[in-house]
PDB file of C-alpha atoms in Angstrom:
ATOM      1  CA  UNK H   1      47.446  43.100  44.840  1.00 47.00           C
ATOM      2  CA  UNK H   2      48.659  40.554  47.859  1.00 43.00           C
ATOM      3  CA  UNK H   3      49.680  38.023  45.521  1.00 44.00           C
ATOM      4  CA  UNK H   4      51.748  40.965  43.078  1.00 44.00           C
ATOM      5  CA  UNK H   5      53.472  41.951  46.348  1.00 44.00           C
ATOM      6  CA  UNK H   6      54.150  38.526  47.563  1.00 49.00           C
ATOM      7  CA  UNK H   7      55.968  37.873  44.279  1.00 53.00           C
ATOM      8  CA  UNK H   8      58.094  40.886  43.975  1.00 52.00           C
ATOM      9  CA  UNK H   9      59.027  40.489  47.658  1.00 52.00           C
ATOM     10  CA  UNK H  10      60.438  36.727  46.964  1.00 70.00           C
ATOM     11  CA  UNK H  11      62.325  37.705  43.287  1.00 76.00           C
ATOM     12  CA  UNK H  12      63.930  40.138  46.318  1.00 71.00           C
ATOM     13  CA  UNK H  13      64.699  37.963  48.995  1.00 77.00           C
ATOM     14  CA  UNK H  14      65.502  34.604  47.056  1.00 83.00           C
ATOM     15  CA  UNK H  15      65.972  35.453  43.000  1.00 80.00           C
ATOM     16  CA  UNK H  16      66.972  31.790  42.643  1.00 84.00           C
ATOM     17  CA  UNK H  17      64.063  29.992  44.543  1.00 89.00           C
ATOM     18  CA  UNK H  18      62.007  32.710  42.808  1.00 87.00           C
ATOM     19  CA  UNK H  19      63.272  31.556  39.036  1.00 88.00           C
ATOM     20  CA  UNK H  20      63.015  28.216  39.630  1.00 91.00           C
ATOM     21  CA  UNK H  21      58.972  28.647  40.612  1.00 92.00           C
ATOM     22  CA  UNK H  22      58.418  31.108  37.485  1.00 91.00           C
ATOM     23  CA  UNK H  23      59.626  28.419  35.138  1.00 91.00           C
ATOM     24  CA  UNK H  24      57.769  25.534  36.909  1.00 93.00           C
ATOM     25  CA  UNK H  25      54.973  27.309  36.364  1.00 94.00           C
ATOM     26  CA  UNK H  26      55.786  28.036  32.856  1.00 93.00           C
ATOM     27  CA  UNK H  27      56.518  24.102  32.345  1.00 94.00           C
ATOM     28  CA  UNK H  28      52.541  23.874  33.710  1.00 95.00           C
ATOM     29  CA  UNK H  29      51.770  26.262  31.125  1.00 94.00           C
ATOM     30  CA  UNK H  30      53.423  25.033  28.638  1.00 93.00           C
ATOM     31  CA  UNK H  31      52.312  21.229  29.540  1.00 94.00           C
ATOM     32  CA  UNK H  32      48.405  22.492  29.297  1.00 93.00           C
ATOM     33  CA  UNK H  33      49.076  24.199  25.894  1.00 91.00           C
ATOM     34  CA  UNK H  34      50.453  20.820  24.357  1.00 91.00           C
ATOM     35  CA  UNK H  35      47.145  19.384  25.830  1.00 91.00           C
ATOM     36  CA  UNK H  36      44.971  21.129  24.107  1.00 88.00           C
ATOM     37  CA  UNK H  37      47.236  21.352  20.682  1.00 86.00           C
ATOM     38  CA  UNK H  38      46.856  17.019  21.252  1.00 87.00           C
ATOM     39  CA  UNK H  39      43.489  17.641  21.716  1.00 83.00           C
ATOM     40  CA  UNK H  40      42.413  19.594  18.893  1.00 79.00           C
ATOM     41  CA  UNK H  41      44.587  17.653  15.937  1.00 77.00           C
ATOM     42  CA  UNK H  42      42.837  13.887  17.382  1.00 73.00           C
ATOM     43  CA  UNK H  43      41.293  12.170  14.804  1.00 70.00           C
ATOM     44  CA  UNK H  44      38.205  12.534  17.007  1.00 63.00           C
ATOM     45  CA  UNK H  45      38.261  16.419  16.858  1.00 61.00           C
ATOM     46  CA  UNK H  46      39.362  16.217  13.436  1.00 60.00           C
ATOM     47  CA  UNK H  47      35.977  13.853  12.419  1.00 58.00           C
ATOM     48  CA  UNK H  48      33.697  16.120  14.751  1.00 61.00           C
ATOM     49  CA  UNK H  49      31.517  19.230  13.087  1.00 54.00           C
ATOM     50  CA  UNK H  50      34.566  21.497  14.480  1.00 55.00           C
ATOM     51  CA  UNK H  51      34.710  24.518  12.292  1.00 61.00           C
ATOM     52  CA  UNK H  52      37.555  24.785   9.780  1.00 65.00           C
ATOM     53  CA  UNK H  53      37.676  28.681  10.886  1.00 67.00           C
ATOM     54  CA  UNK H  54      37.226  27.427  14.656  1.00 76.00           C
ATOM     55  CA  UNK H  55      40.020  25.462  14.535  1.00 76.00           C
ATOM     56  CA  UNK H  56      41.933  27.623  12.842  1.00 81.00           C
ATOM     57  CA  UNK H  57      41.553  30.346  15.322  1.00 85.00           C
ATOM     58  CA  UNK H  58      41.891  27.828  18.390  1.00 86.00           C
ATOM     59  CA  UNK H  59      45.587  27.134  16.775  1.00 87.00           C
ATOM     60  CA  UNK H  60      46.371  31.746  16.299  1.00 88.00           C
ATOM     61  CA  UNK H  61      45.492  31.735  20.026  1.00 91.00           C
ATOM     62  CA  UNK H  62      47.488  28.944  20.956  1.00 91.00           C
ATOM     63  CA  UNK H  63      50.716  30.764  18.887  1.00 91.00           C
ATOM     64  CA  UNK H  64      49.751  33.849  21.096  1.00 92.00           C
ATOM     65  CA  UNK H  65      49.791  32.210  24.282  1.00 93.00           C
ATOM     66  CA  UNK H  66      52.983  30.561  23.179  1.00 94.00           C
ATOM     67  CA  UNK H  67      54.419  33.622  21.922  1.00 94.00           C
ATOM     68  CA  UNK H  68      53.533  35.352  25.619  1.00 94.00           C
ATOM     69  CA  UNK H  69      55.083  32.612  27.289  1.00 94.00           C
ATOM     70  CA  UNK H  70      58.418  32.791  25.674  1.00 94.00           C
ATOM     71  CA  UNK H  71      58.422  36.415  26.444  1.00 94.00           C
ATOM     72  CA  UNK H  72      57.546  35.753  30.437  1.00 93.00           C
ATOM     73  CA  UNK H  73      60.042  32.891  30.906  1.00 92.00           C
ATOM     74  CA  UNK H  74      62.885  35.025  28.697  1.00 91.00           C
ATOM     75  CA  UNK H  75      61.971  37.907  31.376  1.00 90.00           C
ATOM     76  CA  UNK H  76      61.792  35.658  34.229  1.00 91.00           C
ATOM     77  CA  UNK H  77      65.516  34.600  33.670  1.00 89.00           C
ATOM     78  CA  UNK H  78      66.457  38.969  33.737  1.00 87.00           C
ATOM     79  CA  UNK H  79      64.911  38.850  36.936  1.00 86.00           C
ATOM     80  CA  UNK H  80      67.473  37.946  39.140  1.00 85.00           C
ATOM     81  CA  UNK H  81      70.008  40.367  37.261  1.00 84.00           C
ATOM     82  CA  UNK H  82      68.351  43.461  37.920  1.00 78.00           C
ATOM     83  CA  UNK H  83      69.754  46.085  40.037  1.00 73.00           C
ATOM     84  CA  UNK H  84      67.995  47.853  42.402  1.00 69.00           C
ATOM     85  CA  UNK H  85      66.378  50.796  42.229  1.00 65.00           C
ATOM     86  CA  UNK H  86      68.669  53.314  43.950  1.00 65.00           C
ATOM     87  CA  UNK H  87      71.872  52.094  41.158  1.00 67.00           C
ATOM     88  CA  UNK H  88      69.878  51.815  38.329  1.00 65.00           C
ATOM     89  CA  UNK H  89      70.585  55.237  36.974  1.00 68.00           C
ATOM     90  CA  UNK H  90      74.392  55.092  38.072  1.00 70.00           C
ATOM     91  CA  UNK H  91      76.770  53.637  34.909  1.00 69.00           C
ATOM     92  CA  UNK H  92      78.139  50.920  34.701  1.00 67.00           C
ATOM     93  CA  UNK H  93      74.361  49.062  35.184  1.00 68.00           C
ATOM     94  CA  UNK H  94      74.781  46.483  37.456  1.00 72.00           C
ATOM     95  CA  UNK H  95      74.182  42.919  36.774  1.00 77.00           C
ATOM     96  CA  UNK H  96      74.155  43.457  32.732  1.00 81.00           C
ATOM     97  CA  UNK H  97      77.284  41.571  32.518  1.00 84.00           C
ATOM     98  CA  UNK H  98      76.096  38.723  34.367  1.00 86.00           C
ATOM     99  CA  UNK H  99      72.531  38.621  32.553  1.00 87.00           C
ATOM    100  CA  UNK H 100      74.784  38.590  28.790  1.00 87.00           C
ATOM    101  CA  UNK H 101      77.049  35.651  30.058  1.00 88.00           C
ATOM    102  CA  UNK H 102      73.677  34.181  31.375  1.00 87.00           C
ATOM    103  CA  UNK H 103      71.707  33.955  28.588  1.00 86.00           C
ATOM    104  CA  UNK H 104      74.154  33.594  25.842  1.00 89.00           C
ATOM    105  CA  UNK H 105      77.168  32.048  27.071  1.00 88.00           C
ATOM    106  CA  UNK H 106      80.946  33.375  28.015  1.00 89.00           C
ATOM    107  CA  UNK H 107      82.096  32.521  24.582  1.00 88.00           C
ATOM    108  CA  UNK H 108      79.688  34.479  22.731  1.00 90.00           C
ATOM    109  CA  UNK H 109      79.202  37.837  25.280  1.00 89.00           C
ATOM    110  CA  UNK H 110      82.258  39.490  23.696  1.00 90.00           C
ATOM    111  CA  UNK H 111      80.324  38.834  20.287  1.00 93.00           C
ATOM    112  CA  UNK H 112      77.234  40.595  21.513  1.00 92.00           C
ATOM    113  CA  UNK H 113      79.183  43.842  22.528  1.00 88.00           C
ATOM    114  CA  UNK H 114      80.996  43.982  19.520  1.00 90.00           C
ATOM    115  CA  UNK H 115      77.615  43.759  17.465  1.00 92.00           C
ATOM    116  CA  UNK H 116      76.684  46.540  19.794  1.00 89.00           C
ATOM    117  CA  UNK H 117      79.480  49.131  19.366  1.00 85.00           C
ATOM    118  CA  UNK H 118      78.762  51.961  17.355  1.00 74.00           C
ATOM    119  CA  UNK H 119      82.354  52.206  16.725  1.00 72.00           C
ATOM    120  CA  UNK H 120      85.138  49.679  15.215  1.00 71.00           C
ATOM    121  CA  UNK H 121      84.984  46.934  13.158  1.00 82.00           C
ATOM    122  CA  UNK H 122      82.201  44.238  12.835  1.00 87.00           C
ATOM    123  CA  UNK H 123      83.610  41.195  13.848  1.00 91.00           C
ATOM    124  CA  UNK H 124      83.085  37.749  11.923  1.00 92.00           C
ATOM    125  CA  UNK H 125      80.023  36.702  14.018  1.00 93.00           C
ATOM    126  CA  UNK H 126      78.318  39.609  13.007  1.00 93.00           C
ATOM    127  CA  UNK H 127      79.396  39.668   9.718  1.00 92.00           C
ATOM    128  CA  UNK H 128      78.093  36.155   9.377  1.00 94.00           C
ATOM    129  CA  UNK H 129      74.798  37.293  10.698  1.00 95.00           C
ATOM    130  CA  UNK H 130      74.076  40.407   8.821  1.00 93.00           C
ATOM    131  CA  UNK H 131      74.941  38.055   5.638  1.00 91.00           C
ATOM    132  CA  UNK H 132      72.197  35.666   6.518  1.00 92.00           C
ATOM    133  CA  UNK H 133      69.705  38.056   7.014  1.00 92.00           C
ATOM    134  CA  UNK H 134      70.315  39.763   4.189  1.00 90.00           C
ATOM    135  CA  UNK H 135      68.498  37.128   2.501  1.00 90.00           C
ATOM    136  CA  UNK H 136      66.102  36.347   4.918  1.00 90.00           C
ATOM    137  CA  UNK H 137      65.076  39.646   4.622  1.00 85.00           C
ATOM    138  CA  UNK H 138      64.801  39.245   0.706  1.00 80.00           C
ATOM    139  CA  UNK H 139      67.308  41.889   0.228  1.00 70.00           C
ATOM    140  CA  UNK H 140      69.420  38.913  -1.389  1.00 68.00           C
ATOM    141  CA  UNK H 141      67.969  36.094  -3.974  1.00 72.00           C
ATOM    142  CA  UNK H 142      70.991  33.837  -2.866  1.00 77.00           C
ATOM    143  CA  UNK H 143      72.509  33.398   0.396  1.00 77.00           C
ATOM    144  CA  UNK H 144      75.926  35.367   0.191  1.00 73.00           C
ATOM    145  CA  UNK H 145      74.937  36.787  -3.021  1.00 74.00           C
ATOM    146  CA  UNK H 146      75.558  40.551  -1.595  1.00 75.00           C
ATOM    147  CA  UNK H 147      78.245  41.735   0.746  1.00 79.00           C
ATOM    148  CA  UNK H 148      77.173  42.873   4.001  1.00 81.00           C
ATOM    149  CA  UNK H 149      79.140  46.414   2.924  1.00 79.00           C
ATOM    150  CA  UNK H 150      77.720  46.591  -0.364  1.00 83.00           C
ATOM    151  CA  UNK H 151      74.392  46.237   0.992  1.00 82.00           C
ATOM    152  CA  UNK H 152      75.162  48.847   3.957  1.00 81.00           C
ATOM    153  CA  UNK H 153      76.116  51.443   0.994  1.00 82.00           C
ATOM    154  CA  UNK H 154      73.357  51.027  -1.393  1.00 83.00           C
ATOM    155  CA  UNK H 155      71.377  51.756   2.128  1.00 81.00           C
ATOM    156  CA  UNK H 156      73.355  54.440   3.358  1.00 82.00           C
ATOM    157  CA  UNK H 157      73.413  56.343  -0.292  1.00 85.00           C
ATOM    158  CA  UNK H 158      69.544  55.754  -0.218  1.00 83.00           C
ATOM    159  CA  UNK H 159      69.013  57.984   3.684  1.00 82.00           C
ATOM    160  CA  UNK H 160      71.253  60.256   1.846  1.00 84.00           C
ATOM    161  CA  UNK H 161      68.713  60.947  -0.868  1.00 85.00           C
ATOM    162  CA  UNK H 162      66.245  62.185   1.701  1.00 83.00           C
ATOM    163  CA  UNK H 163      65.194  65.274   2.893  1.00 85.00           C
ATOM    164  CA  UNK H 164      67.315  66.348   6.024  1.00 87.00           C
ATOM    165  CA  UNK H 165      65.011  66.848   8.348  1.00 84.00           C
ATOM    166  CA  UNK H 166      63.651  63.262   7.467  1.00 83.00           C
ATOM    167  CA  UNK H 167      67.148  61.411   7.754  1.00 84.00           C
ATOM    168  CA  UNK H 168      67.192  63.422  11.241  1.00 87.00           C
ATOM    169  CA  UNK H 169      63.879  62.446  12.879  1.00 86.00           C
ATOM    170  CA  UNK H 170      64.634  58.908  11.186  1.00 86.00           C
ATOM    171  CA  UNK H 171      68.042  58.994  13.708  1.00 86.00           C
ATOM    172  CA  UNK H 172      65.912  59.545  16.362  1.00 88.00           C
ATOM    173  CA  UNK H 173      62.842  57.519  15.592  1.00 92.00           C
ATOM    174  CA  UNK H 174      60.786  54.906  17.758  1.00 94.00           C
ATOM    175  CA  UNK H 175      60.761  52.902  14.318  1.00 92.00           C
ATOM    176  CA  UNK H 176      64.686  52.311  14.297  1.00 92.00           C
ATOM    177  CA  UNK H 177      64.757  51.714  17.592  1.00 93.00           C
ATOM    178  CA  UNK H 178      62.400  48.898  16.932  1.00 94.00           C
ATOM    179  CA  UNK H 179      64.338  47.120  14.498  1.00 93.00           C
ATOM    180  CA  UNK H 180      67.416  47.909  16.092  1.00 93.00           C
ATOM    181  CA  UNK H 181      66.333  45.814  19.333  1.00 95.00           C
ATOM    182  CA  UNK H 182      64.676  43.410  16.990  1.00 95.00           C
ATOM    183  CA  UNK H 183      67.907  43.173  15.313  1.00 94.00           C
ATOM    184  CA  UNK H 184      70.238  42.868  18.637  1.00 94.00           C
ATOM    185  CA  UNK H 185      67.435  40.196  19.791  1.00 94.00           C
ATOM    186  CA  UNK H 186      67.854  38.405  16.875  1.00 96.00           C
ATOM    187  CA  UNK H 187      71.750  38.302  16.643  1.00 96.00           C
ATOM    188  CA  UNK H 188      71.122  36.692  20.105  1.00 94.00           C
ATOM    189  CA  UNK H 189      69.042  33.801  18.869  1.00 95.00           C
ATOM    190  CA  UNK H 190      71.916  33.492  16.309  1.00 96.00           C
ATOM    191  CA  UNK H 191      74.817  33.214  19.041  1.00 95.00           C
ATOM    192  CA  UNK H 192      73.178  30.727  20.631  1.00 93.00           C
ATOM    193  CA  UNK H 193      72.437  28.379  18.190  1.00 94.00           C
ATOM    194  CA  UNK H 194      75.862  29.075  16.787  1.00 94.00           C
ATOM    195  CA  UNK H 195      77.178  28.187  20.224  1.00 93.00           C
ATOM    196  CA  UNK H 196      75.446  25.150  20.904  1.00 93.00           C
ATOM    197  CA  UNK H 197      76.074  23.630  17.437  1.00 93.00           C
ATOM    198  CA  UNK H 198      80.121  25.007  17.949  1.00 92.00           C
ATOM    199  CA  UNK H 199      80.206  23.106  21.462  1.00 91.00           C
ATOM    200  CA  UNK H 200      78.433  20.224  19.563  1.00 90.00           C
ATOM    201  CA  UNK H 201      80.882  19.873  16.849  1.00 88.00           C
ATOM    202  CA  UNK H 202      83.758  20.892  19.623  1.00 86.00           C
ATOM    203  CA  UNK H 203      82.612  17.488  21.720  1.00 84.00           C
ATOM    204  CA  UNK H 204      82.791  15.283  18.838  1.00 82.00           C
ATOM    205  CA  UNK H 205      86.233  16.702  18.022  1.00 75.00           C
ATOM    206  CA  UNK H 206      84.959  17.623  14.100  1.00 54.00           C
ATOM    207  CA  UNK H 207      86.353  20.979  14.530  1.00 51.00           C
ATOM    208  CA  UNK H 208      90.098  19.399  15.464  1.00 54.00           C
ATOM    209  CA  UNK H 209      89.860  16.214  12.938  1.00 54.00           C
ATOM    210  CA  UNK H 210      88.731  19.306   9.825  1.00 55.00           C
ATOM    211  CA  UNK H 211      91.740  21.882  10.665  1.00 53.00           C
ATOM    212  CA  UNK H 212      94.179  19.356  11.218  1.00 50.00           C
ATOM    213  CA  UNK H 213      95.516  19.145   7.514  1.00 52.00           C
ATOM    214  CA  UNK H 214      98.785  16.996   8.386  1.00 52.00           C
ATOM    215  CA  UNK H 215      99.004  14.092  11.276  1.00 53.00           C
ATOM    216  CA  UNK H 216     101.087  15.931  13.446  1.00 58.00           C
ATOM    217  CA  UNK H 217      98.694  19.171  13.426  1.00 62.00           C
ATOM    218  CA  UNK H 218      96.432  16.314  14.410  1.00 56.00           C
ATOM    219  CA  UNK H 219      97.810  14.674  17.231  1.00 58.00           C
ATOM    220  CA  UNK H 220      99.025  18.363  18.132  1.00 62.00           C
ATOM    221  CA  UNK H 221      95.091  19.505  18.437  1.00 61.00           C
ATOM    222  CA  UNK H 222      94.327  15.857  20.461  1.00 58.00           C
ATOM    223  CA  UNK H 223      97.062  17.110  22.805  1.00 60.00           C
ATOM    224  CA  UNK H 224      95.507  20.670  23.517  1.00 63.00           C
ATOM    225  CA  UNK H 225      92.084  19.259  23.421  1.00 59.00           C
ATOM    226  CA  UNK H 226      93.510  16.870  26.335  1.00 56.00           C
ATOM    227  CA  UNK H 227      94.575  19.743  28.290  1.00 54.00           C
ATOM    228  CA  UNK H 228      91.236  22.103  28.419  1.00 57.00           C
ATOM    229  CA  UNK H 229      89.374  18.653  29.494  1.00 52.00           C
ATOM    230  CA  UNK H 230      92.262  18.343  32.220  1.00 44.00           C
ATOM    231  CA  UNK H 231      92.102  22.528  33.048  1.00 45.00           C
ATOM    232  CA  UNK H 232      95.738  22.491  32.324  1.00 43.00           C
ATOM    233  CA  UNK H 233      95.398  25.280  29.468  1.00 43.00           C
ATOM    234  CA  UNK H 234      94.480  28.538  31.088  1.00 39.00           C
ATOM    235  CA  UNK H 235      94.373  29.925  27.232  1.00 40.00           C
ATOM    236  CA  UNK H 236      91.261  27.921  26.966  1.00 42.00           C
ATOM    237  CA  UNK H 237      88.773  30.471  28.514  1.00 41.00           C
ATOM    238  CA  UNK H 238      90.571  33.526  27.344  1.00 40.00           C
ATOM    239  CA  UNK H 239      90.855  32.319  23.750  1.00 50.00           C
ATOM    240  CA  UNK H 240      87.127  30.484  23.453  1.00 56.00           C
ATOM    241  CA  UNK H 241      85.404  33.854  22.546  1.00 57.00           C
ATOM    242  CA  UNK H 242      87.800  33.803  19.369  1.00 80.00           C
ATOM    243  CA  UNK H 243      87.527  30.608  18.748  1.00 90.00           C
ATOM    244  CA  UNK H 244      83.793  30.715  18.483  1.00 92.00           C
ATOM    245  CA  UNK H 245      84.164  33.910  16.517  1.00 93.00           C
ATOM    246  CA  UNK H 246      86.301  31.924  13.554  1.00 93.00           C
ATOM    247  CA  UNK H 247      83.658  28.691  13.482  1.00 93.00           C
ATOM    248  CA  UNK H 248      81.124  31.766  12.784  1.00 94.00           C
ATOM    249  CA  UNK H 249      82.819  33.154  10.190  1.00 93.00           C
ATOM    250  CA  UNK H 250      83.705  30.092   8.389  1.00 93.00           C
ATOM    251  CA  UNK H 251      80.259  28.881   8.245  1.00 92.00           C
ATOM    252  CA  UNK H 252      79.019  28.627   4.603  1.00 92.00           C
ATOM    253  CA  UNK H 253      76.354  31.277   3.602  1.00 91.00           C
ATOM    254  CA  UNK H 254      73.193  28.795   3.573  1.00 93.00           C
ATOM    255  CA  UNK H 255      74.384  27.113   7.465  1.00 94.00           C
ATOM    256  CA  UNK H 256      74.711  30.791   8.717  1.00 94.00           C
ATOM    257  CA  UNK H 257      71.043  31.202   7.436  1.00 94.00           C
ATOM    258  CA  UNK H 258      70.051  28.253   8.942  1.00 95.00           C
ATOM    259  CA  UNK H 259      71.312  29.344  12.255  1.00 95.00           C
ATOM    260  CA  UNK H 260      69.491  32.991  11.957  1.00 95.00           C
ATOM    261  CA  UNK H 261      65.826  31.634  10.713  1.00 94.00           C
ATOM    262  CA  UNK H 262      64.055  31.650  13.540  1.00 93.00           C
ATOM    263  CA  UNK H 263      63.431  27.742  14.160  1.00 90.00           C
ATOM    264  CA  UNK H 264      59.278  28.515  15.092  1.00 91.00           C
ATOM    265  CA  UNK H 265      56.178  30.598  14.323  1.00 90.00           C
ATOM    266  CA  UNK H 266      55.762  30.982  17.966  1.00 92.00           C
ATOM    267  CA  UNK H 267      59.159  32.101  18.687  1.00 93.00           C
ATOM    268  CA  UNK H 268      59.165  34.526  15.947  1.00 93.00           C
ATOM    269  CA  UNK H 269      55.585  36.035  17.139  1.00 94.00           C
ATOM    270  CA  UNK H 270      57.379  36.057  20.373  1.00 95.00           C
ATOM    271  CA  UNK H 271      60.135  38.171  19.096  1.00 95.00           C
ATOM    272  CA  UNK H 272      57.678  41.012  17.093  1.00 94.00           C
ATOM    273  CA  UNK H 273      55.590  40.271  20.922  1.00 94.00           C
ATOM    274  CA  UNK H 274      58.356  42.043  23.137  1.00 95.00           C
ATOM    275  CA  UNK H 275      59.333  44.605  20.323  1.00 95.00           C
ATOM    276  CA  UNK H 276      55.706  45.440  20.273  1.00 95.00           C
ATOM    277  CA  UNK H 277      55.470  45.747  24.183  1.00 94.00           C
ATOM    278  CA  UNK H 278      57.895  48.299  24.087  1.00 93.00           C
ATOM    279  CA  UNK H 279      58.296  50.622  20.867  1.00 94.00           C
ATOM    280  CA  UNK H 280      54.421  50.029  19.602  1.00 93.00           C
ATOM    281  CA  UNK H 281      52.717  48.001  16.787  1.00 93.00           C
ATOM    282  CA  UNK H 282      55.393  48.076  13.341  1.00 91.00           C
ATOM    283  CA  UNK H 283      51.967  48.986  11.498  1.00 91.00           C
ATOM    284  CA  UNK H 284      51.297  51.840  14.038  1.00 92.00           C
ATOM    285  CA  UNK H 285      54.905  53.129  13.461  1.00 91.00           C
ATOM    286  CA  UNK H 286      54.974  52.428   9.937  1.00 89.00           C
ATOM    287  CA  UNK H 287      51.655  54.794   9.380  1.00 90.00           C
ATOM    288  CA  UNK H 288      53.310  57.669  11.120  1.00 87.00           C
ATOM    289  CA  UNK H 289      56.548  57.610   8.862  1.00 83.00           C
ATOM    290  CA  UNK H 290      53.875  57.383   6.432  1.00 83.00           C
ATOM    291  CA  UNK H 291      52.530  60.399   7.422  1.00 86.00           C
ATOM    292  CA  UNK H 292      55.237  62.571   8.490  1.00 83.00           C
ATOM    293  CA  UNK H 293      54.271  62.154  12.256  1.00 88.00           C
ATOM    294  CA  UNK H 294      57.163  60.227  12.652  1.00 89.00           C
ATOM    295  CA  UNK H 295      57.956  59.104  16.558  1.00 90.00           C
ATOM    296  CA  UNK H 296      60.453  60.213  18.510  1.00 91.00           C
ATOM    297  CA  UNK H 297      62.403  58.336  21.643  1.00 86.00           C
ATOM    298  CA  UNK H 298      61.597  60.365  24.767  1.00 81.00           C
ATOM    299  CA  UNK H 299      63.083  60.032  28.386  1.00 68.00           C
ATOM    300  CA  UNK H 300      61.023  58.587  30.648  1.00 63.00           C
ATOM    301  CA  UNK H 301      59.389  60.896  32.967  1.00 62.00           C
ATOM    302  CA  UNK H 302      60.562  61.210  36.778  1.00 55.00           C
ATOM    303  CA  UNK H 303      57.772  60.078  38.923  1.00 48.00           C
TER     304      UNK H 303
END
């Protein structure tokens, strides 16, 4: 109980000092779990009477513990954005802002909100996205083979085939709100691999040498590439979110999939992990829509 109070008292006095000893710690962890993975694929453990079924449950735990650790360290980094207590019912939350610009760039937090609005347009990132996993959720044979509107209609007309009172508690359902966080935490992994391979390709100077159709339009782009290096184009910053928006959209259907597919097993566990932690098991919820007892988002209680 000490130790749990020590901790929350020095994420509260020194959030910084307090990050950068969470992720040491996680670097230990992580350096232990590589251990053992080295360990148990030797040629040694390999040639020893190890159990194929041992072995293969020594490598589901290891995935777990990864999975928990990507969970921890991506909670670690919220740490030092959370408001305290007494504002965290008063709008606008503080520190969300900063936490979104944090984690997935400045570029790409105009991206996130847009995916997030109920209202308006989706932009081109999200566009791109919803495309991708279209097929990755095998809603698509080929990638790009169905518009993300065609496939939001055929959806839409089937809710509208069911009962009322189902399409209502489905509005209001613990279910959706699981895959609609799974969904926003997905379109997050998807930003920032976008952004780091647009920032890649940006450095090289692929992005100016492909637009640039005639030599002047070339040695036009060299010029305005010479001036954000120098600071001497304020437009730089304002226009970057856009910018990253249209390398997005352009991407072919197979790279945008490429960028959504979650890279590991362990980081995909880690994603269902979190969902899990806070809606429920998707089997749980799945039996209750089974069943009619379908779950319904509650407020939290006052304590």
């Amino acid at each position: 109980g000490q130790v749990i109070a020590r901790a929350a008292q020095s994420w509260g006095d020194d959030p910084d000092a307090a990050l950068s000893n969470a992720l040491r710690r996680a670097d230990t962890e992580w350096s232990i779990l590589q251990a053992l993975a080295d360990r148990d694929s030797s040629p040694v453990a390999e040639s020893s009477s190890y159990s194929k079924s041992s072995s293969q449950q020594a490598r589901l735990e290891r995935a777990q513990t990864a999975a928990e650790l990507l969970v921890s360290s991506a909670l670690d980094r919220l740490r030092p954005y959370v408001p305290p207590a007494q504002y965290i019912d008063i709008p606008p939350l503080r520190g969300g802002d900063e936490a979104l610009r944090s984690l997935v760039g400045d570029e790409a937090a105009p991206l996130v909100l847009n995916f997030l609005s109920e209202s308006g347009a989706i932009g081109g990132a999200g566009r791109a996205f919803w495309q991708a996993e279209l097929y990755l959720r095998n809603l698509a044979e080929d990638p790009g083979e169905t518009s993300v509107e065609e496939a939001a209609q055929d959806a839409g007309r089937e809710i509208q085939q069911q009962p009322d009172d189902l399409q209502s508690a489905l509005r209001g359902s613990v279910v959706l709100a699981r895959q609609n966080f799974l969904s926003a935490a997905r379109f997050g992994y998807f930003l920032r691999r976008g952004r780091e391979r647009w920032l890649l390709e940006r450095s090289l100077g692929a992005i100016s040498a492909e637009s640039a159709s005639e030599e002047d339009d070339f040695l036009r782009a060299l010029q305005s590439k010479a001036k954000e290096a120098l600071g001497g184009d304020d437009r730089a910053g304002r226009d970057s979110g856009g910018a990253l928006e249209d390398y997005l959209s352009q991407l072919s259907p197979e790279q945008g999939v490429e960028l959504a597919r979650v890279a590991t097993r362990e980081a995909a566990k880690a994603f269902e992990e979190r969902a899990s932690k806070l809606f429920g098991s998707e089997r749980h919820l799945l039996e209750g829509l089974e069943t009619g007892n379908i779950a319904q988002l509650q407020l939290s209680k006052e304590s």
